[in-house]
Amino acid sequence: MNADLGGSPVRARSVMYYEYARACGATCFYDHAEQYLLKALKLDEESSGPVHYPLIELARLNLDQRQFVQAVPYFERALPVVEKLDAASKDPIGFADFLDEYAQALRETDRAADAAVFTARAADIRSRHSGAVSKTDRTPYGKHCIKKDESPQSQ
């Protein structure tokens, strides 16, 4: 809110929305995470910013909530963008992880034949880059939630 009111540059606001959304999603505030990822996406679209970041996070946020139908369109929009950025050579394992996640969403939406293509592509990339690791860390959506019967003091 302060960034909006203070007239922060578009790129700065987009990054703030994006990072805030990831933190919200990791702590199970999924609706808030989606809201701020959509805000980041909108700003990136309007300013020719890197739309693949919020698209991938929206896909993964839905994937991790097992909302596969909602995840697929975000994967579909992100794929041509990351391919154009040559993700397969810049971060082959990160790209293979993305392809496997996309394949999972496709399998869960009864698109097994489509999923097989992406699974095979990911496996091929991994076979050509054995021992490599992803250059990026995946947001741990839902991994840091407080259960209703827990208090912060008991952790």
JSON list of C-alpha atoms in Angstrom, two decimals:
[
{"chain": "A", "resi": 1, "resn": "MET", "atom": "CA", "xyz": [0.00, 0.00, 0.00]},
{"chain": "A", "resi": 2, "resn": "ASN", "atom": "CA", "xyz": [2.82, 2.40, 0.86]},
{"chain": "A", "resi": 3, "resn": "ALA", "atom": "CA", "xyz": [4.52, 1.70, -2.46]},
{"chain": "A", "resi": 4, "resn": "ASP", "atom": "CA", "xyz": [1.27, 2.44, -4.28]},
{"chain": "A", "resi": 5, "resn": "LEU", "atom": "CA", "xyz": [0.56, 5.61, -2.34]},
{"chain": "A", "resi": 6, "resn": "GLY", "atom": "CA", "xyz": [4.16, 6.76, -2.58]},
{"chain": "A", "resi": 7, "resn": "GLY", "atom": "CA", "xyz": [4.22, 6.40, -6.34]},
{"chain": "A", "resi": 8, "resn": "SER", "atom": "CA", "xyz": [7.00, 3.83, -6.45]},
{"chain": "A", "resi": 9, "resn": "PRO", "atom": "CA", "xyz": [8.19, 2.91, -9.93]},
{"chain": "A", "resi": 10, "resn": "VAL", "atom": "CA", "xyz": [6.16, 0.21, -11.67]},
{"chain": "A", "resi": 11, "resn": "ARG", "atom": "CA", "xyz": [9.01, -2.34, -11.64]},
{"chain": "A", "resi": 12, "resn": "ALA", "atom": "CA", "xyz": [9.60, -1.82, -7.92]},
{"chain": "A", "resi": 13, "resn": "ARG", "atom": "CA", "xyz": [5.90, -2.29, -7.15]},
{"chain": "A", "resi": 14, "resn": "SER", "atom": "CA", "xyz": [5.73, -5.40, -9.31]},
{"chain": "A", "resi": 15, "resn": "VAL", "atom": "CA", "xyz": [8.68, -6.95, -7.48]},
{"chain": "A", "resi": 16, "resn": "MET", "atom": "CA", "xyz": [7.17, -6.04, -4.09]},
{"chain": "A", "resi": 17, "resn": "TYR", "atom": "CA", "xyz": [3.82, -7.58, -5.04]},
{"chain": "A", "resi": 18, "resn": "TYR", "atom": "CA", "xyz": [5.56, -10.69, -6.35]},
{"chain": "A", "resi": 19, "resn": "GLU", "atom": "CA", "xyz": [7.73, -11.26, -3.28]},
{"chain": "A", "resi": 20, "resn": "TYR", "atom": "CA", "xyz": [4.90, -10.44, -0.87]},
{"chain": "A", "resi": 21, "resn": "ALA", "atom": "CA", "xyz": [2.68, -12.93, -2.71]},
{"chain": "A", "resi": 22, "resn": "ARG", "atom": "CA", "xyz": [5.28, -15.68, -2.46]},
{"chain": "A", "resi": 23, "resn": "ALA", "atom": "CA", "xyz": [5.60, -15.09, 1.30]},
{"chain": "A", "resi": 24, "resn": "CYS", "atom": "CA", "xyz": [1.81, -15.16, 1.68]},
{"chain": "A", "resi": 25, "resn": "GLY", "atom": "CA", "xyz": [1.58, -18.42, -0.26]},
{"chain": "A", "resi": 26, "resn": "ALA", "atom": "CA", "xyz": [4.33, -20.09, 1.75]},
{"chain": "A", "resi": 27, "resn": "THR", "atom": "CA", "xyz": [2.42, -19.26, 4.92]},
{"chain": "A", "resi": 28, "resn": "CYS", "atom": "CA", "xyz": [-0.91, -20.50, 3.50]},
{"chain": "A", "resi": 29, "resn": "PHE", "atom": "CA", "xyz": [-2.57, -17.17, 2.78]},
{"chain": "A", "resi": 30, "resn": "TYR", "atom": "CA", "xyz": [-3.40, -18.45, -0.68]},
{"chain": "A", "resi": 31, "resn": "ASP", "atom": "CA", "xyz": [-6.08, -15.93, -1.63]},
{"chain": "A", "resi": 32, "resn": "HIS", "atom": "CA", "xyz": [-3.80, -13.07, -0.69]},
{"chain": "A", "resi": 33, "resn": "ALA", "atom": "CA", "xyz": [-0.93, -14.68, -2.60]},
{"chain": "A", "resi": 34, "resn": "GLU", "atom": "CA", "xyz": [-3.04, -15.02, -5.72]},
{"chain": "A", "resi": 35, "resn": "GLN", "atom": "CA", "xyz": [-4.30, -11.45, -5.42]},
{"chain": "A", "resi": 36, "resn": "TYR", "atom": "CA", "xyz": [-0.78, -10.01, -5.29]},
{"chain": "A", "resi": 37, "resn": "LEU", "atom": "CA", "xyz": [0.61, -12.29, -8.00]},
{"chain": "A", "resi": 38, "resn": "LEU", "atom": "CA", "xyz": [-2.20, -11.09, -10.25]},
{"chain": "A", "resi": 39, "resn": "LYS", "atom": "CA", "xyz": [-1.29, -7.49, -9.39]},
{"chain": "A", "resi": 40, "resn": "ALA", "atom": "CA", "xyz": [2.35, -8.18, -10.26]},
{"chain": "A", "resi": 41, "resn": "LEU", "atom": "CA", "xyz": [1.29, -9.82, -13.52]},
{"chain": "A", "resi": 42, "resn": "LYS", "atom": "CA", "xyz": [-0.90, -6.87, -14.46]},
{"chain": "A", "resi": 43, "resn": "LEU", "atom": "CA", "xyz": [1.91, -4.40, -13.85]},
{"chain": "A", "resi": 44, "resn": "ASP", "atom": "CA", "xyz": [4.37, -6.55, -15.79]},
{"chain": "A", "resi": 45, "resn": "GLU", "atom": "CA", "xyz": [1.95, -6.85, -18.71]},
{"chain": "A", "resi": 46, "resn": "GLU", "atom": "CA", "xyz": [1.36, -3.10, -18.78]},
{"chain": "A", "resi": 47, "resn": "SER", "atom": "CA", "xyz": [5.05, -2.25, -18.56]},
{"chain": "A", "resi": 48, "resn": "SER", "atom": "CA", "xyz": [6.54, -5.03, -20.71]},
{"chain": "A", "resi": 49, "resn": "GLY", "atom": "CA", "xyz": [8.05, -6.52, -17.57]},
{"chain": "A", "resi": 50, "resn": "PRO", "atom": "CA", "xyz": [9.03, -10.17, -17.00]},
{"chain": "A", "resi": 51, "resn": "VAL", "atom": "CA", "xyz": [5.55, -11.74, -17.01]},
{"chain": "A", "resi": 52, "resn": "HIS", "atom": "CA", "xyz": [6.96, -15.26, -16.70]},
{"chain": "A", "resi": 53, "resn": "TYR", "atom": "CA", "xyz": [7.72, -14.80, -13.00]},
{"chain": "A", "resi": 54, "resn": "PRO", "atom": "CA", "xyz": [4.15, -14.20, -11.82]},
{"chain": "A", "resi": 55, "resn": "LEU", "atom": "CA", "xyz": [2.76, -16.67, -14.38]},
{"chain": "A", "resi": 56, "resn": "ILE", "atom": "CA", "xyz": [4.99, -19.47, -13.09]},
{"chain": "A", "resi": 57, "resn": "GLU", "atom": "CA", "xyz": [4.18, -18.64, -9.48]},
{"chain": "A", "resi": 58, "resn": "LEU", "atom": "CA", "xyz": [0.43, -18.57, -10.20]},
{"chain": "A", "resi": 59, "resn": "ALA", "atom": "CA", "xyz": [0.78, -21.98, -11.86]},
{"chain": "A", "resi": 60, "resn": "ARG", "atom": "CA", "xyz": [2.73, -23.38, -8.91]},
{"chain": "A", "resi": 61, "resn": "LEU", "atom": "CA", "xyz": [0.45, -21.81, -6.30]},
{"chain": "A", "resi": 62, "resn": "ASN", "atom": "CA", "xyz": [-2.51, -23.58, -7.89]},
{"chain": "A", "resi": 63, "resn": "LEU", "atom": "CA", "xyz": [-0.56, -26.79, -8.47]},
{"chain": "A", "resi": 64, "resn": "ASP", "atom": "CA", "xyz": [0.45, -27.00, -4.81]},
{"chain": "A", "resi": 65, "resn": "GLN", "atom": "CA", "xyz": [-3.16, -26.50, -3.76]},
{"chain": "A", "resi": 66, "resn": "ARG", "atom": "CA", "xyz": [-4.11, -29.33, -6.13]},
{"chain": "A", "resi": 67, "resn": "GLN", "atom": "CA", "xyz": [-6.15, -26.88, -8.23]},
{"chain": "A", "resi": 68, "resn": "PHE", "atom": "CA", "xyz": [-4.91, -28.39, -11.46]},
{"chain": "A", "resi": 69, "resn": "VAL", "atom": "CA", "xyz": [-7.56, -26.96, -13.76]},
{"chain": "A", "resi": 70, "resn": "GLN", "atom": "CA", "xyz": [-6.61, -23.45, -12.62]},
{"chain": "A", "resi": 71, "resn": "ALA", "atom": "CA", "xyz": [-2.87, -24.19, -12.89]},
{"chain": "A", "resi": 72, "resn": "VAL", "atom": "CA", "xyz": [-2.86, -25.34, -16.52]},
{"chain": "A", "resi": 73, "resn": "PRO", "atom": "CA", "xyz": [-3.66, -21.98, -18.18]},
{"chain": "A", "resi": 74, "resn": "TYR", "atom": "CA", "xyz": [-0.83, -20.30, -16.27]},
{"chain": "A", "resi": 75, "resn": "PHE", "atom": "CA", "xyz": [1.60, -23.01, -17.37]},
{"chain": "A", "resi": 76, "resn": "GLU", "atom": "CA", "xyz": [0.32, -22.65, -20.93]},
{"chain": "A", "resi": 77, "resn": "ARG", "atom": "CA", "xyz": [0.91, -18.90, -20.90]},
{"chain": "A", "resi": 78, "resn": "ALA", "atom": "CA", "xyz": [4.33, -19.17, -19.24]},
{"chain": "A", "resi": 79, "resn": "LEU", "atom": "CA", "xyz": [5.78, -21.88, -21.49]},
{"chain": "A", "resi": 80, "resn": "PRO", "atom": "CA", "xyz": [6.25, -19.83, -24.69]},
{"chain": "A", "resi": 81, "resn": "VAL", "atom": "CA", "xyz": [7.67, -16.95, -22.67]},
{"chain": "A", "resi": 82, "resn": "VAL", "atom": "CA", "xyz": [10.33, -19.06, -20.94]},
{"chain": "A", "resi": 83, "resn": "GLU", "atom": "CA", "xyz": [11.11, -20.85, -24.19]},
{"chain": "A", "resi": 84, "resn": "LYS", "atom": "CA", "xyz": [11.67, -17.49, -25.89]},
{"chain": "A", "resi": 85, "resn": "LEU", "atom": "CA", "xyz": [14.03, -16.56, -23.02]},
{"chain": "A", "resi": 86, "resn": "ASP", "atom": "CA", "xyz": [15.96, -19.79, -23.71]},
{"chain": "A", "resi": 87, "resn": "ALA", "atom": "CA", "xyz": [15.40, -21.20, -20.25]},
{"chain": "A", "resi": 88, "resn": "ALA", "atom": "CA", "xyz": [16.42, -24.65, -21.48]},
{"chain": "A", "resi": 89, "resn": "SER", "atom": "CA", "xyz": [20.02, -23.51, -21.82]},
{"chain": "A", "resi": 90, "resn": "LYS", "atom": "CA", "xyz": [20.14, -20.80, -19.13]},
{"chain": "A", "resi": 91, "resn": "ASP", "atom": "CA", "xyz": [18.67, -22.95, -16.34]},
{"chain": "A", "resi": 92, "resn": "PRO", "atom": "CA", "xyz": [18.11, -26.44, -17.76]},
{"chain": "A", "resi": 93, "resn": "ILE", "atom": "CA", "xyz": [17.18, -28.13, -14.48]},
{"chain": "A", "resi": 94, "resn": "GLY", "atom": "CA", "xyz": [14.86, -25.31, -13.44]},
{"chain": "A", "resi": 95, "resn": "PHE", "atom": "CA", "xyz": [13.23, -25.56, -16.85]},
{"chain": "A", "resi": 96, "resn": "ALA", "atom": "CA", "xyz": [12.95, -29.35, -16.54]},
{"chain": "A", "resi": 97, "resn": "ASP", "atom": "CA", "xyz": [11.31, -28.89, -13.12]},
{"chain": "A", "resi": 98, "resn": "PHE", "atom": "CA", "xyz": [8.84, -26.47, -14.72]},
{"chain": "A", "resi": 99, "resn": "LEU", "atom": "CA", "xyz": [8.06, -28.99, -17.49]},
{"chain": "A", "resi": 100, "resn": "ASP", "atom": "CA", "xyz": [7.51, -31.78, -14.94]},
{"chain": "A", "resi": 101, "resn": "GLU", "atom": "CA", "xyz": [5.14, -29.57, -12.94]},
{"chain": "A", "resi": 102, "resn": "TYR", "atom": "CA", "xyz": [3.24, -28.68, -16.09]},
{"chain": "A", "resi": 103, "resn": "ALA", "atom": "CA", "xyz": [3.03, -32.38, -16.95]},
{"chain": "A", "resi": 104, "resn": "GLN", "atom": "CA", "xyz": [1.65, -33.14, -13.48]},
{"chain": "A", "resi": 105, "resn": "ALA", "atom": "CA", "xyz": [-1.11, -30.55, -13.93]},
{"chain": "A", "resi": 106, "resn": "LEU", "atom": "CA", "xyz": [-1.91, -31.97, -17.37]},
{"chain": "A", "resi": 107, "resn": "ARG", "atom": "CA", "xyz": [-2.09, -35.57, -16.06]},
{"chain": "A", "resi": 108, "resn": "GLU", "atom": "CA", "xyz": [-4.43, -34.48, -13.28]},
{"chain": "A", "resi": 109, "resn": "THR", "atom": "CA", "xyz": [-6.73, -32.84, -15.84]},
{"chain": "A", "resi": 110, "resn": "ASP", "atom": "CA", "xyz": [-6.97, -35.99, -17.99]},
{"chain": "A", "resi": 111, "resn": "ARG", "atom": "CA", "xyz": [-4.46, -34.82, -20.59]},
{"chain": "A", "resi": 112, "resn": "ALA", "atom": "CA", "xyz": [-2.02, -37.72, -20.20]},
{"chain": "A", "resi": 113, "resn": "ALA", "atom": "CA", "xyz": [-0.84, -37.66, -23.82]},
{"chain": "A", "resi": 114, "resn": "ASP", "atom": "CA", "xyz": [0.11, -33.98, -23.55]},
{"chain": "A", "resi": 115, "resn": "ALA", "atom": "CA", "xyz": [1.75, -34.64, -20.19]},
{"chain": "A", "resi": 116, "resn": "ALA", "atom": "CA", "xyz": [3.89, -37.42, -21.64]},
{"chain": "A", "resi": 117, "resn": "VAL", "atom": "CA", "xyz": [5.44, -35.00, -24.14]},
{"chain": "A", "resi": 118, "resn": "PHE", "atom": "CA", "xyz": [6.56, -32.63, -21.38]},
{"chain": "A", "resi": 119, "resn": "THR", "atom": "CA", "xyz": [7.73, -35.44, -19.09]},
{"chain": "A", "resi": 120, "resn": "ALA", "atom": "CA", "xyz": [9.88, -36.85, -21.90]},
{"chain": "A", "resi": 121, "resn": "ARG", "atom": "CA", "xyz": [11.26, -33.40, -22.69]},
{"chain": "A", "resi": 122, "resn": "ALA", "atom": "CA", "xyz": [12.17, -32.85, -19.03]},
{"chain": "A", "resi": 123, "resn": "ALA", "atom": "CA", "xyz": [13.85, -36.25, -18.84]},
{"chain": "A", "resi": 124, "resn": "ASP", "atom": "CA", "xyz": [15.87, -35.49, -21.97]},
{"chain": "A", "resi": 125, "resn": "ILE", "atom": "CA", "xyz": [17.06, -32.18, -20.54]},
{"chain": "A", "resi": 126, "resn": "ARG", "atom": "CA", "xyz": [18.06, -33.85, -17.26]},
{"chain": "A", "resi": 127, "resn": "SER", "atom": "CA", "xyz": [19.95, -36.61, -19.09]},
{"chain": "A", "resi": 128, "resn": "ARG", "atom": "CA", "xyz": [22.02, -34.01, -20.92]},
{"chain": "A", "resi": 129, "resn": "HIS", "atom": "CA", "xyz": [22.77, -32.10, -17.70]},
{"chain": "A", "resi": 130, "resn": "SER", "atom": "CA", "xyz": [23.48, -34.81, -15.15]},
{"chain": "A", "resi": 131, "resn": "GLY", "atom": "CA", "xyz": [24.74, -33.44, -11.87]},
{"chain": "A", "resi": 132, "resn": "ALA", "atom": "CA", "xyz": [23.36, -29.97, -12.57]},
{"chain": "A", "resi": 133, "resn": "VAL", "atom": "CA", "xyz": [20.95, -28.24, -10.20]},
{"chain": "A", "resi": 134, "resn": "SER", "atom": "CA", "xyz": [18.36, -25.54, -10.68]},
{"chain": "A", "resi": 135, "resn": "LYS", "atom": "CA", "xyz": [19.59, -21.96, -10.42]},
{"chain": "A", "resi": 136, "resn": "THR", "atom": "CA", "xyz": [16.40, -20.95, -8.65]},
{"chain": "A", "resi": 137, "resn": "ASP", "atom": "CA", "xyz": [14.66, -22.03, -5.49]},
{"chain": "A", "resi": 138, "resn": "ARG", "atom": "CA", "xyz": [11.02, -23.00, -5.68]},
{"chain": "A", "resi": 139, "resn": "THR", "atom": "CA", "xyz": [8.56, -21.20, -3.45]},
{"chain": "A", "resi": 140, "resn": "PRO", "atom": "CA", "xyz": [7.47, -23.65, -0.73]},
{"chain": "A", "resi": 141, "resn": "TYR", "atom": "CA", "xyz": [3.73, -23.02, -1.00]},
{"chain": "A", "resi": 142, "resn": "GLY", "atom": "CA", "xyz": [1.93, -24.26, 2.07]},
{"chain": "A", "resi": 143, "resn": "LYS", "atom": "CA", "xyz": [5.07, -25.47, 3.84]},
{"chain": "A", "resi": 144, "resn": "HIS", "atom": "CA", "xyz": [5.09, -22.96, 6.71]},
{"chain": "A", "resi": 145, "resn": "CYS", "atom": "CA", "xyz": [1.51, -23.01, 7.92]},
{"chain": "A", "resi": 146, "resn": "ILE", "atom": "CA", "xyz": [0.35, -22.90, 11.49]},
{"chain": "A", "resi": 147, "resn": "LYS", "atom": "CA", "xyz": [-2.24, -25.57, 12.11]},
{"chain": "A", "resi": 148, "resn": "LYS", "atom": "CA", "xyz": [-5.32, -24.56, 14.08]},
{"chain": "A", "resi": 149, "resn": "ASP", "atom": "CA", "xyz": [-4.25, -26.62, 17.08]},
{"chain": "A", "resi": 150, "resn": "GLU", "atom": "CA", "xyz": [-0.77, -25.05, 17.18]},
{"chain": "A", "resi": 151, "resn": "SER", "atom": "CA", "xyz": [0.31, -21.74, 18.52]},
{"chain": "A", "resi": 152, "resn": "PRO", "atom": "CA", "xyz": [3.50, -19.96, 17.45]},
{"chain": "A", "resi": 153, "resn": "GLN", "atom": "CA", "xyz": [4.93, -20.60, 20.92]},
{"chain": "A", "resi": 154, "resn": "SER", "atom": "CA", "xyz": [4.56, -24.38, 20.60]},
{"chain": "A", "resi": 155, "resn": "GLN", "atom": "CA", "xyz": [6.68, -24.56, 17.46]}
]
